[in-house]
Amino acid sequence: MDKAEILKRAKDYIAAEKDERFRKEVEELVAKEDYTELEDRFYRTLEFGTGGLRGVMGGGTNRMNTLEINLATQGLVNYVVKAFPEKAKAGTLSAVVAYDSRNNSDVFAEATALIFAANGIKAYLFTGLRPTPELSFAIRYFKADTGVVVTASHNPKMYNGYKAYWNDGAQVIEPHDVGIVEEVNKVTEVKTISKEEAIKSGKLVLIDSEVDEKYWEMCKAQLFRPALIKEYAKNVNVVYTPLHGTGAMHVEKVLGDLGLAVTTVPEQRNPDGNFPTVEKPNPEEKPALKMAVELGTKTKADCVMATDPDSDRFGTAFPDKDGKFVLLSGNQMGALLMDYVFLTRKEQNNLPKDAYCVRSIVTSPFGDDICKKYGVEMIECLTGFKWIAAVEAEREAKGIGHYVFGLEESYGYKVETEVMDKDGVSAAAMCAEMTMYWRSQGKSILEHLDDMYKEFGYFEDRAISKNFPGSAGVETMAGIMTKLRTEGLKTLGGKKVVKIRDIKESVSFDPANPSVKEKVDLPKSNVLQFFLEGGTIVSARPSGTEPKIKFYINTKTEVGGAKCDKCLAATKKEAADLCDAITNDINKILDDASK
């Protein structure tokens, strides 16, 4: 992009941005003629990805700021009006708006609600920060037509985001996301009114405890064993961290009502968009749970739990026989929860014959084997929990099957149908009950996980990612995917590639016979999957919310016997060695692309 185009975009932004903080940033960059930084801020306009609109906060079209929020909301409004013309004409459209603890979240949320109100759409706005799953719940509770939550989920502190939801309580997918972007690009005027005027007109309604209490009741209603909880809760101690986010009030309330002793990490309990104790407020990251594990060790806790800033992701750690805490991956916790839900439903004669589970394509196939054991159908979908919700919504509309569980490797789980997104609060409640159940059976969670490995095989998973920021980074990532797509891979980690699945091209094929292709029945997405001899799957995809490319390794290794502890230990070593070898090959691909 030449300097003249960059300068034009910057000046157009300055003229349109009403928020002095963000406008001044760009004015100063123009004055300094800092074209490197200006290009990064203006080489593109933020678009809806797997998590909606998300980016670094600041002035510019490639940044999260008040102007981008306003344009996105007016575009969403225009799309909703066209989607529901009769309700728009009758003046009965409504929306729900929530926000998390990030810097500017409250400002962006109020701006969003006031634009809804100015356009004649009743906006239900939470009076304080709330979890993303509660936003989904509230949309269904109020029978609203759309909703927005201002959050960047687990991203570092400089990020913020904007997730748009549809009337089913799920994040927007095609054709809605594409349609909204088209409307955003056509916006020439943004309507807004003052908060006082919006409240007086009845188009802005402030909400809090009414929805909170219904949401808490729903989370507790998912549980199966009230008598077990009553007997064991007083002997189970939980250490919890909300990582400076929205979770404390909700997780403490729900687990406390169950009778559990919950100790929240004091330094991380209060909401703080600067996330002062962690570099990344992500329960997937080991450093994020450091303080919780230290407190858990000190207090001899039975379980350590964590939620991310908007409380949709849920992480855990459990003590081994020596009292050392072991962090579980999203795949491991997903398999444990799935197994517990199916086991309990079957025991209570509450597992429908047409039950189904949904997982993303980069989630471990561990759950597939669990589903086979219980006669539950497993359905694959694209990455992002909105696709899991989309499968459920489509089947619900057609009256096909009964949803019983959904999961993704990035610490996302959904045990309920009242929320159409991953839910860290209800997952915490179910995890607590599961912990009590296995204690009643004389086992720890880690012991039961090893039993599952002996029954189904050992599954080990790795995730590798590399950042490629800026416009040059976008080109580099595109180049990596193009090279992998055109040249393929013959081996990874010394294992032969026996099948390639190209989600973007909707085909799968044996690289030894590429002319024979099978159709892949999934929406198109820029994902490549390499299936290796022995059952390992390696997936590659650029992130939809961050400037990085991700590789996922999912291995499966058979264990030598149901009671063979030494066999399991040897199998874990074998799987780790294979993951190491594949990781080395992937890092070489990434290093070569960086040169």
Short mmCIF file of C-alpha atoms in Angstrom, two decimals, residues 11-248:
data_model
loop_
_atom_site.label_atom_id
_atom_site.label_comp_id
_atom_site.label_asym_id
_atom_site.label_seq_id
_atom_site.Cartn_x
_atom_site.Cartn_y
_atom_site.Cartn_z
CA LYS A 11 -7.48 11.28 7.30
CA ASP A 12 -10.85 9.69 6.54
CA TYR A 13 -10.66 7.95 9.91
CA ILE A 14 -9.75 11.17 11.73
CA ALA A 15 -12.76 12.91 10.20
CA ALA A 16 -15.13 10.11 11.21
CA GLU A 17 -13.88 9.13 14.71
CA LYS A 18 -15.76 10.98 17.46
CA ASP A 19 -13.77 9.45 20.32
CA GLU A 20 -10.95 11.89 21.03
CA ARG A 21 -8.63 9.25 22.52
CA PHE A 22 -8.49 7.12 19.39
CA ARG A 23 -8.61 10.06 16.96
CA LYS A 24 -5.63 11.72 18.67
CA GLU A 25 -3.50 8.57 18.30
CA VAL A 26 -3.85 8.70 14.51
CA GLU A 27 -3.38 12.47 14.34
CA GLU A 28 -0.05 12.10 16.14
CA LEU A 29 1.10 9.31 13.80
CA VAL A 30 0.21 11.43 10.77
CA ALA A 31 2.10 14.39 12.23
CA LYS A 32 5.17 12.18 12.80
CA GLU A 33 4.76 10.61 9.34
CA ASP A 34 5.08 7.17 10.91
CA TYR A 35 3.97 5.25 7.83
CA THR A 36 5.06 1.86 9.19
CA GLU A 37 2.64 2.11 12.10
CA LEU A 38 -0.02 3.78 9.96
CA GLU A 39 0.11 0.97 7.43
CA ASP A 40 -0.42 -1.61 10.17
CA ARG A 41 -3.43 0.36 11.41
CA PHE A 42 -4.99 0.92 7.98
CA TYR A 43 -3.95 -1.87 5.58
CA ARG A 44 -7.28 -3.59 6.23
CA THR A 45 -10.58 -3.25 8.05
CA LEU A 46 -11.38 -5.68 10.84
CA GLU A 47 -13.73 -8.44 9.71
CA PHE A 48 -15.81 -11.08 11.48
CA GLY A 49 -13.72 -14.22 12.08
CA THR A 50 -14.32 -17.36 14.18
CA GLY A 51 -14.82 -15.15 17.24
CA GLY A 52 -16.48 -12.15 15.62
CA LEU A 53 -14.72 -8.78 15.46
CA ARG A 54 -11.45 -8.71 17.38
CA GLY A 55 -8.26 -6.67 17.36
CA VAL A 56 -5.77 -4.52 19.23
CA MET A 57 -7.38 -1.41 20.72
CA GLY A 58 -6.40 1.91 19.18
CA GLY A 59 -7.10 4.33 16.36
CA GLY A 60 -7.41 2.92 12.84
CA THR A 61 -9.54 0.62 10.70
CA ASN A 62 -7.42 -2.36 11.75
CA ARG A 63 -7.99 -1.59 15.42
CA MET A 64 -10.80 -1.90 17.97
CA ASN A 65 -12.17 1.57 18.66
CA THR A 66 -15.43 3.45 19.03
CA LEU A 67 -15.78 4.13 15.30
CA GLU A 68 -15.40 0.46 14.37
CA ILE A 69 -17.87 -0.49 17.11
CA ASN A 70 -20.35 2.11 15.84
CA LEU A 71 -20.04 1.01 12.21
CA ALA A 72 -20.34 -2.66 13.14
CA THR A 73 -23.44 -2.01 15.24
CA GLN A 74 -25.18 0.14 12.63
CA GLY A 75 -24.42 -2.53 10.04
CA LEU A 76 -25.80 -5.20 12.38
CA VAL A 77 -28.92 -3.08 12.96
CA ASN A 78 -29.47 -2.63 9.23
CA TYR A 79 -29.10 -6.36 8.66
CA VAL A 80 -31.47 -7.28 11.50
CA VAL A 81 -34.10 -4.85 10.19
CA LYS A 82 -33.92 -6.50 6.77
CA ALA A 83 -33.98 -10.00 8.29
CA PHE A 84 -37.10 -9.32 10.38
CA PRO A 85 -39.09 -6.73 8.38
CA GLU A 86 -42.44 -7.37 10.09
CA LYS A 87 -40.99 -6.96 13.58
CA ALA A 88 -39.08 -3.89 12.42
CA LYS A 89 -42.29 -2.36 11.08
CA ALA A 90 -44.11 -3.16 14.33
CA GLY A 91 -41.27 -1.75 16.44
CA THR A 92 -40.84 -5.00 18.40
CA LEU A 93 -37.20 -5.84 17.61
CA SER A 94 -34.92 -6.33 20.63
CA ALA A 95 -31.26 -6.99 21.44
CA VAL A 96 -29.16 -7.87 24.50
CA VAL A 97 -25.74 -6.32 25.17
CA ALA A 98 -23.11 -7.55 27.64
CA TYR A 99 -19.43 -6.85 28.27
CA ASP A 100 -16.43 -8.23 30.13
CA SER A 101 -13.66 -6.70 32.25
CA ARG A 102 -11.43 -5.45 29.44
CA ASN A 103 -10.46 -1.81 29.08
CA ASN A 104 -13.10 0.11 27.09
CA SER A 105 -15.58 -2.79 27.22
CA ASP A 106 -18.15 -0.78 29.14
CA VAL A 107 -17.75 2.19 26.78
CA PHE A 108 -18.11 0.02 23.68
CA ALA A 109 -21.11 -1.83 25.15
CA GLU A 110 -23.00 1.35 26.01
CA ALA A 111 -22.29 2.79 22.55
CA THR A 112 -23.67 -0.42 21.04
CA ALA A 113 -26.83 -0.34 23.14
CA LEU A 114 -27.51 3.31 22.32
CA ILE A 115 -27.22 2.66 18.58
CA PHE A 116 -29.76 -0.17 18.91
CA ALA A 117 -32.05 2.17 20.84
CA ALA A 118 -31.67 5.03 18.36
CA ASN A 119 -32.73 2.70 15.59
CA GLY A 120 -35.92 1.67 17.40
CA ILE A 121 -34.58 -1.65 18.73
CA LYS A 122 -35.14 -2.27 22.44
CA ALA A 123 -31.72 -2.86 24.00
CA TYR A 124 -31.31 -4.87 27.21
CA LEU A 125 -27.97 -3.73 28.67
CA PHE A 126 -26.36 -5.40 31.69
CA THR A 127 -25.54 -2.90 34.43
CA GLY A 128 -22.13 -4.49 34.98
CA LEU A 129 -19.75 -6.99 33.44
CA ARG A 130 -21.18 -10.46 32.73
CA PRO A 131 -19.94 -13.76 31.22
CA THR A 132 -20.40 -14.44 27.52
CA PRO A 133 -22.53 -17.56 28.18
CA GLU A 134 -24.94 -15.42 30.21
CA LEU A 135 -25.35 -13.15 27.17
CA SER A 136 -26.37 -16.20 25.11
CA PHE A 137 -28.74 -17.26 27.87
CA ALA A 138 -30.25 -13.76 28.09
CA ILE A 139 -30.97 -13.63 24.35
CA ARG A 140 -33.06 -16.78 24.68
CA TYR A 141 -34.58 -15.65 27.97
CA PHE A 142 -35.83 -12.34 26.50
CA LYS A 143 -36.56 -13.93 23.08
CA ALA A 144 -34.39 -11.20 21.56
CA ASP A 145 -33.55 -10.98 17.87
CA THR A 146 -29.83 -10.38 18.25
CA GLY A 147 -27.17 -9.69 20.85
CA VAL A 148 -23.63 -8.45 21.32
CA VAL A 149 -20.97 -9.13 23.90
CA VAL A 150 -17.89 -6.90 24.04
CA THR A 151 -14.94 -9.16 24.82
CA ALA A 152 -11.68 -10.46 23.44
CA SER A 153 -12.04 -13.66 25.45
CA HIS A 154 -8.58 -14.98 26.37
CA ASN A 155 -6.43 -12.59 24.31
CA PRO A 156 -3.73 -10.35 25.84
CA LYS A 157 -4.68 -7.04 27.45
CA MET A 158 -4.22 -4.86 24.35
CA TYR A 159 -7.08 -6.67 22.59
CA ASN A 160 -10.82 -6.19 22.65
CA GLY A 161 -13.59 -7.63 20.53
CA TYR A 162 -17.23 -7.72 19.54
CA LYS A 163 -19.20 -10.94 19.20
CA ALA A 164 -22.52 -10.73 17.39
CA TYR A 165 -25.27 -13.25 18.19
CA TRP A 166 -28.47 -14.27 16.44
CA ASN A 167 -31.94 -14.92 17.88
CA ASP A 168 -31.10 -18.55 18.75
CA GLY A 169 -28.45 -17.32 21.20
CA ALA A 170 -25.54 -18.50 19.03
CA GLN A 171 -22.83 -16.44 17.38
CA VAL A 172 -23.63 -15.42 13.83
CA ILE A 173 -22.47 -17.69 11.00
CA GLU A 174 -23.05 -17.62 7.26
CA PRO A 175 -25.03 -16.10 5.75
CA HIS A 176 -25.55 -13.67 8.64
CA ASP A 177 -21.88 -12.83 9.28
CA VAL A 178 -21.25 -12.13 5.59
CA GLY A 179 -24.48 -10.15 5.34
CA ILE A 180 -23.58 -8.04 8.37
CA VAL A 181 -20.15 -7.23 6.92
CA GLU A 182 -21.80 -6.16 3.66
CA GLU A 183 -24.13 -3.86 5.59
CA VAL A 184 -21.22 -2.48 7.65
CA ASN A 185 -19.36 -1.60 4.46
CA LYS A 186 -22.39 0.35 3.22
CA VAL A 187 -22.89 2.43 6.39
CA THR A 188 -22.71 6.17 5.78
CA GLU A 189 -24.52 7.35 8.90
CA VAL A 190 -24.67 6.01 12.46
CA LYS A 191 -27.73 6.79 14.54
CA THR A 192 -27.37 7.25 18.29
CA ILE A 193 -29.08 8.99 21.21
CA SER A 194 -28.19 9.84 24.80
CA LYS A 195 -28.51 7.26 27.55
CA GLU A 196 -31.10 9.40 29.36
CA GLU A 197 -33.25 9.70 26.26
CA ALA A 198 -32.95 5.97 25.52
CA ILE A 199 -34.07 5.00 29.03
CA LYS A 200 -36.93 7.53 28.98
CA SER A 201 -38.20 6.19 25.65
CA GLY A 202 -38.15 2.61 26.95
CA LYS A 203 -35.70 1.52 24.27
CA LEU A 204 -32.89 1.00 26.79
CA VAL A 205 -33.60 -1.41 29.65
CA LEU A 206 -30.93 -2.06 32.29
CA ILE A 207 -30.77 -5.68 33.51
CA ASP A 208 -28.89 -7.61 36.18
CA SER A 209 -30.15 -9.86 39.01
CA GLU A 210 -33.28 -11.04 37.21
CA VAL A 211 -31.14 -12.75 34.56
CA ASP A 212 -28.33 -13.72 36.97
CA GLU A 213 -30.63 -15.76 39.17
CA LYS A 214 -32.23 -17.59 36.23
CA TYR A 215 -28.80 -18.32 34.79
CA TRP A 216 -27.50 -19.70 38.10
CA GLU A 217 -30.58 -21.91 38.44
CA MET A 218 -30.00 -23.24 34.94
CA CYS A 219 -26.35 -24.10 35.64
CA LYS A 220 -27.30 -26.05 38.76
CA ALA A 221 -30.22 -27.76 37.01
CA GLN A 222 -27.81 -29.56 34.66
CA LEU A 223 -26.40 -31.63 37.53
CA PHE A 224 -27.43 -35.26 38.00
CA ARG A 225 -26.67 -36.33 41.56
CA PRO A 226 -28.04 -34.04 44.30
CA ALA A 227 -27.72 -36.72 46.99
CA LEU A 228 -24.07 -37.33 46.10
CA ILE A 229 -23.36 -33.59 46.16
CA LYS A 230 -24.99 -33.25 49.56
CA GLU A 231 -22.85 -36.09 50.94
CA TYR A 232 -19.46 -35.19 49.46
CA ALA A 233 -19.45 -31.41 48.86
CA LYS A 234 -18.31 -30.54 52.37
CA ASN A 235 -15.18 -32.64 51.86
CA VAL A 236 -14.16 -31.21 48.49
CA ASN A 237 -12.08 -28.05 48.40
CA VAL A 238 -11.74 -25.98 45.23
CA VAL A 239 -9.26 -23.23 44.43
CA TYR A 240 -10.57 -20.98 41.68
CA THR A 241 -9.30 -18.05 39.62
CA PRO A 242 -11.36 -15.83 37.30
CA LEU A 243 -8.10 -14.33 35.92
CA HIS A 244 -9.35 -10.78 36.59
CA GLY A 245 -12.49 -11.45 34.56
CA THR A 246 -16.23 -11.92 34.94
CA GLY A 247 -16.33 -15.32 36.63
CA ALA A 248 -15.95 -14.72 40.37
#
